[in-house]
PDB file of C-alpha atoms in Angstrom:
ATOM      1  CA  MET A 340      35.044  50.803  30.276  1.00 49.00           C
ATOM      2  CA  GLU A 341      36.615  49.630  27.061  1.00 47.00           C
ATOM      3  CA  LYS A 342      36.577  45.990  28.298  1.00 49.00           C
ATOM      4  CA  GLU A 343      32.888  46.224  29.120  1.00 49.00           C
ATOM      5  CA  ASP A 344      32.200  47.642  25.671  1.00 51.00           C
ATOM      6  CA  TYR A 345      34.215  44.819  24.108  1.00 46.00           C
ATOM      7  CA  ASP A 346      32.376  42.152  26.111  1.00 49.00           C
ATOM      8  CA  SER A 347      29.071  43.688  25.192  1.00 50.00           C
ATOM      9  CA  GLU A 348      30.046  43.749  21.528  1.00 48.00           C
ATOM     10  CA  GLU A 349      31.245  40.137  21.746  1.00 46.00           C
ATOM     11  CA  ARG A 350      27.938  39.014  23.232  1.00 50.00           C
ATOM     12  CA  LYS A 351      26.064  40.785  20.478  1.00 48.00           C
ATOM     13  CA  THR A 352      28.332  39.264  17.847  1.00 49.00           C
ATOM     14  CA  GLY A 353      27.965  35.840  19.430  1.00 49.00           C
ATOM     15  CA  GLU A 354      24.216  36.150  19.373  1.00 45.00           C
ATOM     16  CA  ARG A 355      24.306  37.175  15.722  1.00 45.00           C
ATOM     17  CA  THR A 356      26.602  34.253  14.959  1.00 44.00           C
ATOM     18  CA  LYS A 357      24.725  31.721  17.041  1.00 45.00           C
ATOM     19  CA  THR A 358      21.255  32.576  15.807  1.00 44.00           C
ATOM     20  CA  PRO A 359      21.800  31.683  12.138  1.00 47.00           C
ATOM     21  CA  GLN A 360      23.516  28.437  13.172  1.00 45.00           C
ATOM     22  CA  GLY A 361      20.565  27.430  15.333  1.00 46.00           C
ATOM     23  CA  LYS A 362      18.222  28.372  12.518  1.00 45.00           C
ATOM     24  CA  ILE A 363      20.174  26.238  10.078  1.00 38.00           C
ATOM     25  CA  GLU A 364      20.068  23.269  12.469  1.00 41.00           C
ATOM     26  CA  ARG A 365      16.306  23.630  12.880  1.00 44.00           C
ATOM     27  CA  GLU A 366      15.823  23.919   9.137  1.00 41.00           C
ATOM     28  CA  TYR A 367      17.968  20.832   8.539  1.00 36.00           C
ATOM     29  CA  ALA A 368      15.995  18.853  11.103  1.00 41.00           C
ATOM     30  CA  ALA A 369      12.733  19.947   9.499  1.00 43.00           C
ATOM     31  CA  GLU A 370      14.039  19.037   6.054  1.00 39.00           C
ATOM     32  CA  GLU A 371      15.175  15.616   7.272  1.00 40.00           C
ATOM     33  CA  LYS A 372      11.783  15.010   8.856  1.00 46.00           C
ATOM     34  CA  ALA A 373      10.012  16.019   5.643  1.00 43.00           C
ATOM     35  CA  PHE A 374      12.259  13.759   3.577  1.00 39.00           C
ATOM     36  CA  LEU A 375      11.656  10.754   5.818  1.00 43.00           C
ATOM     37  CA  PRO A 376       8.020  11.062   6.901  1.00 44.00           C
ATOM     38  CA  GLY A 377       7.708   7.323   7.069  1.00 44.00           C
ATOM     39  CA  SER A 378      10.387   6.888   9.701  1.00 44.00           C
ATOM     40  CA  VAL A 379       8.891   9.515  12.000  1.00 43.00           C
ATOM     41  CA  THR A 380       5.261   8.447  11.574  1.00 43.00           C
ATOM     42  CA  ALA A 381       5.979   4.736  11.530  1.00 46.00           C
ATOM     43  CA  GLU A 382       7.945   5.001  14.767  1.00 44.00           C
ATOM     44  CA  THR A 383       4.882   6.493  16.450  1.00 43.00           C
ATOM     45  CA  TRP A 384       2.800   3.623  15.088  1.00 49.00           C
ATOM     46  CA  ARG A 385       5.295   0.999  16.214  1.00 53.00           C
ATOM     47  CA  ASP A 386       5.516   2.244  19.782  1.00 44.00           C
ATOM     48  CA  ASP A 387       1.793   2.951  20.189  1.00 54.00           C
ATOM     49  CA  ARG A 388       0.701  -0.593  21.056  1.00 57.00           C
ATOM     50  CA  LYS A 389      -1.924   0.512  23.600  1.00 60.00           C
ATOM     51  CA  ASN A 390      -4.045   2.259  20.963  1.00 63.00           C
ATOM     52  CA  PRO A 391      -4.058   0.143  17.760  1.00 64.00           C
ATOM     53  CA  LYS A 392      -6.661   2.324  16.021  1.00 66.00           C
ATOM     54  CA  LYS A 393      -4.471   5.389  16.456  1.00 67.00           C
ATOM     55  CA  GLY A 394      -1.488   3.430  15.173  1.00 72.00           C
ATOM     56  CA  PHE A 395      -3.418   2.355  12.083  1.00 80.00           C
ATOM     57  CA  THR A 396      -4.449   5.951  11.410  1.00 84.00           C
ATOM     58  CA  GLU A 397      -0.907   7.273  11.850  1.00 86.00           C
ATOM     59  CA  TYR A 398       0.564   4.750   9.437  1.00 88.00           C
ATOM     60  CA  MET A 399      -2.256   5.339   6.933  1.00 88.00           C
ATOM     61  CA  ARG A 400      -1.433   9.061   6.860  1.00 88.00           C
ATOM     62  CA  PHE A 401       2.095   8.128   5.867  1.00 88.00           C
ATOM     63  CA  ILE A 402       1.426   5.410   3.276  1.00 93.00           C
ATOM     64  CA  TRP A 403      -1.817   6.550   1.618  1.00 93.00           C
ATOM     65  CA  PRO A 404      -0.209   8.533  -1.261  1.00 95.00           C
ATOM     66  CA  TYR A 405       1.661   5.426  -2.397  1.00 96.00           C
ATOM     67  CA  ALA A 406      -1.445   3.253  -2.034  1.00 96.00           C
ATOM     68  CA  ALA A 407      -3.432   5.846  -4.003  1.00 97.00           C
ATOM     69  CA  ILE A 408      -0.923   5.611  -6.855  1.00 97.00           C
ATOM     70  CA  MET A 409      -1.398   1.845  -6.913  1.00 97.00           C
ATOM     71  CA  ALA A 410      -5.183   2.253  -6.934  1.00 97.00           C
ATOM     72  CA  ILE A 411      -4.954   4.613  -9.908  1.00 97.00           C
ATOM     73  CA  VAL A 412      -2.738   2.127 -11.762  1.00 97.00           C
ATOM     74  CA  PHE A 413      -5.154  -0.729 -11.015  1.00 97.00           C
ATOM     75  CA  PHE A 414      -8.331   1.026 -12.095  1.00 97.00           C
ATOM     76  CA  GLY A 415      -6.612   2.533 -15.119  1.00 98.00           C
ATOM     77  CA  ALA A 416      -5.534  -0.954 -16.197  1.00 97.00           C
ATOM     78  CA  LEU A 417      -9.032  -2.277 -15.413  1.00 96.00           C
ATOM     79  CA  VAL A 418     -10.639   0.240 -17.765  1.00 97.00           C
ATOM     80  CA  THR A 419      -8.014  -0.587 -20.402  1.00 97.00           C
ATOM     81  CA  GLY A 420      -8.744  -4.300 -20.038  1.00 95.00           C
ATOM     82  CA  TYR A 421     -12.493  -3.713 -20.294  1.00 95.00           C
ATOM     83  CA  ILE A 422     -12.105  -1.671 -23.491  1.00 96.00           C
ATOM     84  CA  SER A 423      -9.605  -4.147 -24.951  1.00 94.00           C
ATOM     85  CA  ALA A 424     -11.996  -7.055 -24.358  1.00 93.00           C
ATOM     86  CA  ALA A 425     -14.741  -5.157 -26.164  1.00 92.00           C
ATOM     87  CA  ASN A 426     -12.486  -4.448 -29.149  1.00 93.00           C
ATOM     88  CA  PHE A 427     -10.681  -7.815 -29.289  1.00 92.00           C
ATOM     89  CA  PRO A 428     -13.159 -10.599 -28.358  1.00 88.00           C
ATOM     90  CA  SER A 429     -10.826 -13.431 -29.389  1.00 88.00           C
ATOM     91  CA  MET A 430      -8.144 -12.192 -27.003  1.00 88.00           C
ATOM     92  CA  ALA A 431     -10.718 -11.919 -24.227  1.00 87.00           C
ATOM     93  CA  ASP A 432     -11.906 -15.490 -24.811  1.00 85.00           C
ATOM     94  CA  ALA A 433      -8.335 -16.779 -24.667  1.00 87.00           C
ATOM     95  CA  LEU A 434      -7.762 -15.022 -21.343  1.00 83.00           C
ATOM     96  CA  ARG A 435     -11.030 -16.412 -19.985  1.00 81.00           C
ATOM     97  CA  GLU A 436     -10.017 -19.967 -20.866  1.00 81.00           C
ATOM     98  CA  SER A 437      -6.651 -19.468 -19.202  1.00 79.00           C
ATOM     99  CA  PHE A 438      -8.296 -17.953 -16.127  1.00 75.00           C
ATOM    100  CA  SER A 439     -10.919 -20.714 -15.916  1.00 75.00           C
ATOM    101  CA  SER A 440      -8.365 -23.531 -16.185  1.00 73.00           C
ATOM    102  CA  ARG A 441      -6.272 -21.942 -13.470  1.00 73.00           C
ATOM    103  CA  PHE A 442      -9.119 -21.833 -10.948  1.00 73.00           C
ATOM    104  CA  GLU A 443     -11.095 -24.856 -12.130  1.00 72.00           C
ATOM    105  CA  SER A 444      -9.844 -26.944  -9.214  1.00 75.00           C
ATOM    106  CA  LEU A 445     -11.566 -24.559  -6.766  1.00 76.00           C
ATOM    107  CA  LEU A 446     -14.962 -25.766  -7.949  1.00 72.00           C
ATOM    108  CA  THR A 447     -14.306 -29.236  -6.566  1.00 80.00           C
ATOM    109  CA  MET A 448     -13.374 -28.002  -3.079  1.00 87.00           C
ATOM    110  CA  ASP A 449     -15.588 -27.555  -0.059  1.00 89.00           C
ATOM    111  CA  PRO A 450     -16.372 -23.946   0.998  1.00 90.00           C
ATOM    112  CA  PHE A 451     -13.819 -23.822   3.817  1.00 93.00           C
ATOM    113  CA  SER A 452     -11.051 -25.053   1.509  1.00 92.00           C
ATOM    114  CA  ILE A 453     -12.085 -22.445  -1.069  1.00 92.00           C
ATOM    115  CA  MET A 454     -11.969 -19.754   1.603  1.00 94.00           C
ATOM    116  CA  PHE A 455      -8.447 -20.693   2.708  1.00 94.00           C
ATOM    117  CA  ALA A 456      -7.276 -20.991  -0.904  1.00 93.00           C
ATOM    118  CA  ILE A 457      -8.540 -17.482  -1.676  1.00 93.00           C
ATOM    119  CA  PHE A 458      -7.036 -16.114   1.533  1.00 96.00           C
ATOM    120  CA  LEU A 459      -3.625 -17.722   0.985  1.00 96.00           C
ATOM    121  CA  ASN A 460      -3.512 -16.547  -2.639  1.00 93.00           C
ATOM    122  CA  ASN A 461      -4.349 -12.939  -1.717  1.00 95.00           C
ATOM    123  CA  ALA A 462      -2.002 -13.009   1.286  1.00 96.00           C
ATOM    124  CA  PHE A 463       0.894 -14.326  -0.797  1.00 96.00           C
ATOM    125  CA  VAL A 464       0.306 -11.870  -3.641  1.00 94.00           C
ATOM    126  CA  SER A 465       0.082  -8.921  -1.234  1.00 95.00           C
ATOM    127  CA  LEU A 466       3.260  -9.942   0.571  1.00 96.00           C
ATOM    128  CA  LEU A 467       4.960 -10.362  -2.798  1.00 94.00           C
ATOM    129  CA  PHE A 468       3.932  -6.823  -3.775  1.00 93.00           C
ATOM    130  CA  LEU A 469       5.472  -5.519  -0.559  1.00 94.00           C
ATOM    131  CA  VAL A 470       8.762  -7.418  -0.759  1.00 94.00           C
ATOM    132  CA  LEU A 471       9.322  -6.911  -4.489  1.00 92.00           C
ATOM    133  CA  GLY A 472       9.046  -3.181  -3.939  1.00 93.00           C
ATOM    134  CA  LEU A 473      12.715  -3.307  -2.977  1.00 91.00           C
ATOM    135  CA  ALA A 474      13.405  -3.655  -6.723  1.00 89.00           C
ATOM    136  CA  LEU A 475      12.855   0.112  -7.112  1.00 84.00           C
ATOM    137  CA  GLY A 476       9.065  -0.335  -6.867  1.00 88.00           C
ATOM    138  CA  VAL A 477       8.770  -1.374 -10.528  1.00 91.00           C
ATOM    139  CA  LEU A 478       7.499  -4.934 -10.049  1.00 91.00           C
ATOM    140  CA  PRO A 479       4.541  -4.060  -7.781  1.00 92.00           C
ATOM    141  CA  VAL A 480       3.368  -1.497 -10.339  1.00 94.00           C
ATOM    142  CA  MET A 481       3.632  -4.058 -13.143  1.00 94.00           C
ATOM    143  CA  PHE A 482       1.798  -6.755 -11.194  1.00 93.00           C
ATOM    144  CA  ILE A 483      -0.945  -4.368 -10.101  1.00 95.00           C
ATOM    145  CA  ALA A 484      -1.411  -3.229 -13.708  1.00 96.00           C
ATOM    146  CA  PHE A 485      -1.557  -6.818 -14.973  1.00 94.00           C
ATOM    147  CA  ASN A 486      -4.136  -7.845 -12.363  1.00 92.00           C
ATOM    148  CA  GLY A 487      -6.219  -4.765 -13.085  1.00 95.00           C
ATOM    149  CA  TYR A 488      -6.146  -5.531 -16.803  1.00 95.00           C
ATOM    150  CA  LEU A 489      -7.203  -9.132 -16.175  1.00 91.00           C
ATOM    151  CA  VAL A 490     -10.071  -8.066 -13.917  1.00 92.00           C
ATOM    152  CA  GLY A 491     -11.217  -5.626 -16.600  1.00 94.00           C
ATOM    153  CA  VAL A 492     -11.313  -8.371 -19.235  1.00 93.00           C
ATOM    154  CA  ILE A 493     -13.176 -10.808 -16.958  1.00 90.00           C
ATOM    155  CA  ALA A 494     -15.576  -8.043 -15.900  1.00 91.00           C
ATOM    156  CA  TYR A 495     -16.449  -7.327 -19.547  1.00 92.00           C
ATOM    157  CA  LEU A 496     -17.083 -11.007 -20.341  1.00 91.00           C
ATOM    158  CA  ALA A 497     -19.200 -11.507 -17.233  1.00 89.00           C
ATOM    159  CA  ALA A 498     -21.151  -8.310 -17.914  1.00 90.00           C
ATOM    160  CA  GLN A 499     -22.004  -9.547 -21.399  1.00 90.00           C
ATOM    161  CA  GLU A 500     -23.349 -12.806 -19.988  1.00 88.00           C
ATOM    162  CA  ARG A 501     -24.891 -11.785 -16.660  1.00 88.00           C
ATOM    163  CA  GLY A 502     -25.173  -7.994 -16.706  1.00 89.00           C
ATOM    164  CA  THR A 503     -23.462  -5.089 -14.932  1.00 87.00           C
ATOM    165  CA  LEU A 504     -25.425  -5.562 -11.684  1.00 90.00           C
ATOM    166  CA  PHE A 505     -24.052  -9.090 -11.402  1.00 89.00           C
ATOM    167  CA  ILE A 506     -20.479  -7.776 -11.695  1.00 89.00           C
ATOM    168  CA  LEU A 507     -21.017  -5.128  -9.033  1.00 90.00           C
ATOM    169  CA  LEU A 508     -22.577  -7.586  -6.587  1.00 91.00           C
ATOM    170  CA  ALA A 509     -19.864 -10.141  -7.296  1.00 91.00           C
ATOM    171  CA  LEU A 510     -17.006  -7.723  -6.632  1.00 91.00           C
ATOM    172  CA  LEU A 511     -18.157  -5.099  -4.150  1.00 92.00           C
ATOM    173  CA  PRO A 512     -18.926  -7.118  -0.954  1.00 93.00           C
ATOM    174  CA  HIS A 513     -15.408  -8.499  -0.565  1.00 94.00           C
ATOM    175  CA  GLY A 514     -13.651  -5.978  -2.821  1.00 94.00           C
ATOM    176  CA  ILE A 515     -14.360  -3.159  -0.365  1.00 95.00           C
ATOM    177  CA  LEU A 516     -11.889  -4.812   2.002  1.00 95.00           C
ATOM    178  CA  GLU A 517      -9.685  -6.832  -0.326  1.00 96.00           C
ATOM    179  CA  LEU A 518      -8.691  -4.148  -2.811  1.00 96.00           C
ATOM    180  CA  PRO A 519      -7.641  -1.486  -0.261  1.00 95.00           C
ATOM    181  CA  MET A 520      -5.504  -4.069   1.559  1.00 96.00           C
ATOM    182  CA  VAL A 521      -3.812  -5.080  -1.703  1.00 96.00           C
ATOM    183  CA  PHE A 522      -3.258  -1.415  -2.569  1.00 96.00           C
ATOM    184  CA  LEU A 523      -1.740  -0.785   0.855  1.00 96.00           C
ATOM    185  CA  ALA A 524       0.670  -3.712   0.517  1.00 96.00           C
ATOM    186  CA  ALA A 525       1.676  -2.562  -2.953  1.00 96.00           C
ATOM    187  CA  GLY A 526       1.931   1.020  -1.663  1.00 96.00           C
ATOM    188  CA  ILE A 527       4.391  -0.077   1.015  1.00 96.00           C
ATOM    189  CA  GLY A 528       6.377  -1.808  -1.720  1.00 95.00           C
ATOM    190  CA  LEU A 529       6.354   1.365  -3.802  1.00 95.00           C
ATOM    191  CA  ARG A 530       7.571   3.374  -0.809  1.00 94.00           C
ATOM    192  CA  LEU A 531      10.404   0.897  -0.248  1.00 94.00           C
ATOM    193  CA  GLY A 532      11.331   1.158  -3.913  1.00 94.00           C
ATOM    194  CA  TYR A 533      11.488   4.933  -3.571  1.00 93.00           C
ATOM    195  CA  GLN A 534      13.770   4.553  -0.554  1.00 93.00           C
ATOM    196  CA  VAL A 535      16.083   2.211  -2.476  1.00 93.00           C
ATOM    197  CA  PHE A 536      16.249   4.694  -5.339  1.00 93.00           C
ATOM    198  CA  SER A 537      17.008   7.523  -2.886  1.00 92.00           C
ATOM    199  CA  ALA A 538      19.829   5.472  -1.370  1.00 92.00           C
ATOM    200  CA  LEU A 539      21.299   4.820  -4.816  1.00 92.00           C
ATOM    201  CA  ILE A 540      21.539   8.548  -5.536  1.00 92.00           C
ATOM    202  CA  GLY A 541      23.135   9.219  -2.167  1.00 90.00           C
ATOM    203  CA  LYS A 542      20.249  10.518  -0.075  1.00 91.00           C
ATOM    204  CA  PRO A 543      19.786   9.454   3.578  1.00 90.00           C
ATOM    205  CA  THR A 544      17.325   6.578   4.023  1.00 89.00           C
ATOM    206  CA  GLN A 545      16.278   3.992   6.583  1.00 90.00           C
ATOM    207  CA  ILE A 546      15.336   1.089   4.317  1.00 91.00           C
ATOM    208  CA  LYS A 547      15.762  -1.693   6.869  1.00 92.00           C
ATOM    209  CA  LYS A 548      13.669   0.143   9.462  1.00 92.00           C
ATOM    210  CA  GLU A 549      10.865   0.960   7.017  1.00 92.00           C
ATOM    211  CA  PHE A 550      10.872  -2.594   5.639  1.00 95.00           C
ATOM    212  CA  LYS A 551      10.460  -3.988   9.160  1.00 93.00           C
ATOM    213  CA  GLU A 552       7.669  -1.536   9.974  1.00 92.00           C
ATOM    214  CA  GLY A 553       5.941  -2.338   6.672  1.00 94.00           C
ATOM    215  CA  LEU A 554       6.003  -6.041   7.505  1.00 95.00           C
ATOM    216  CA  LEU A 555       4.615  -5.359  10.984  1.00 94.00           C
ATOM    217  CA  PHE A 556       1.761  -3.385   9.467  1.00 94.00           C
ATOM    218  CA  TYR A 557       1.136  -6.174   6.961  1.00 96.00           C
ATOM    219  CA  PHE A 558       0.859  -8.892   9.598  1.00 96.00           C
ATOM    220  CA  ARG A 559      -1.069  -6.761  12.064  1.00 93.00           C
ATOM    221  CA  TRP A 560      -3.638  -5.204   9.718  1.00 94.00           C
ATOM    222  CA  ILE A 561      -3.502  -6.327   6.094  1.00 96.00           C
ATOM    223  CA  LEU A 562      -3.405 -10.073   6.720  1.00 96.00           C
ATOM    224  CA  PRO A 563      -6.413 -10.227   9.113  1.00 96.00           C
ATOM    225  CA  LEU A 564      -8.549  -8.028   6.844  1.00 96.00           C
ATOM    226  CA  LEU A 565      -7.666 -10.175   3.836  1.00 97.00           C
ATOM    227  CA  PHE A 566      -8.969 -13.147   5.815  1.00 97.00           C
ATOM    228  CA  VAL A 567     -12.242 -11.322   6.471  1.00 97.00           C
ATOM    229  CA  ALA A 568     -12.487 -10.501   2.755  1.00 97.00           C
ATOM    230  CA  ALA A 569     -11.974 -14.185   1.886  1.00 96.00           C
ATOM    231  CA  VAL A 570     -14.774 -15.162   4.271  1.00 96.00           C
ATOM    232  CA  ILE A 571     -17.099 -12.630   2.633  1.00 96.00           C
ATOM    233  CA  GLU A 572     -16.139 -13.769  -0.865  1.00 93.00           C
ATOM    234  CA  THR A 573     -16.760 -17.430  -0.026  1.00 94.00           C
ATOM    235  CA  PHE A 574     -19.944 -17.249   2.040  1.00 94.00           C
ATOM    236  CA  ILE A 575     -21.592 -13.829   1.620  1.00 94.00           C
ATOM    237  CA  THR A 576     -21.040 -13.027  -2.067  1.00 93.00           C
ATOM    238  CA  PRO A 577     -22.573 -16.308  -3.393  1.00 90.00           C
ATOM    239  CA  LEU A 578     -25.564 -15.775  -1.106  1.00 91.00           C
ATOM    240  CA  ILE A 579     -26.125 -12.302  -2.545  1.00 90.00           C
ATOM    241  CA  LEU A 580     -25.732 -13.541  -6.113  1.00 88.00           C
ATOM    242  CA  SER A 581     -28.273 -16.307  -5.534  1.00 86.00           C
ATOM    243  CA  PHE A 582     -31.027 -13.669  -5.363  1.00 84.00           C
ATOM    244  CA  ILE A 583     -30.303 -12.399  -8.898  1.00 73.00           C
TER     245      ILE A 583
END
């Protein structure tokens, strides 16, 4: 009778001891999953080759906050550049001359060469944003801010000469695709920079895995859509502007 009571008490004690341990393990697993959302979501994207649209959506859910940060930086710098050009016309003219001399050679090319030049430039810049994110994510933010500032200055100068409608029609047709792809590439770089920083302070990370998955997403989605944007910019945008 005493042995049965002891066994019963032991089972109760074991249950009380085991339950908190299981709870702790579940909480740790949940915390690890929350800390590394990219690894969990990106793995689903990587293995889901039969449904590419679902894979794109899954990865977008993971990376969109970082891409949104890059978009905010870009448009903030764009507004700053626009206001700066209005307040400092001499600086704006100097930037326009530098910008014009850089792309003057494009005017002598045939349309297909222009298209490939635009595509290769955007593809290289986007890949650079992604890779340089390993430097704690600082360089992609700086480059995005610089490009946004430059676009703001050029937009102000063009608006003074051709009007605001001209700027919108010159940027929107291809920008609807091009800008989100650039933001996504820079967002992946920012995420990688965050992972590097986490590793430096001793937190668990999977940098190599996320870098590989980011590159796969770049080549599978970003690169083809940048090509489509270059086609639109070369052939569709000039056609639209010809009606103004």
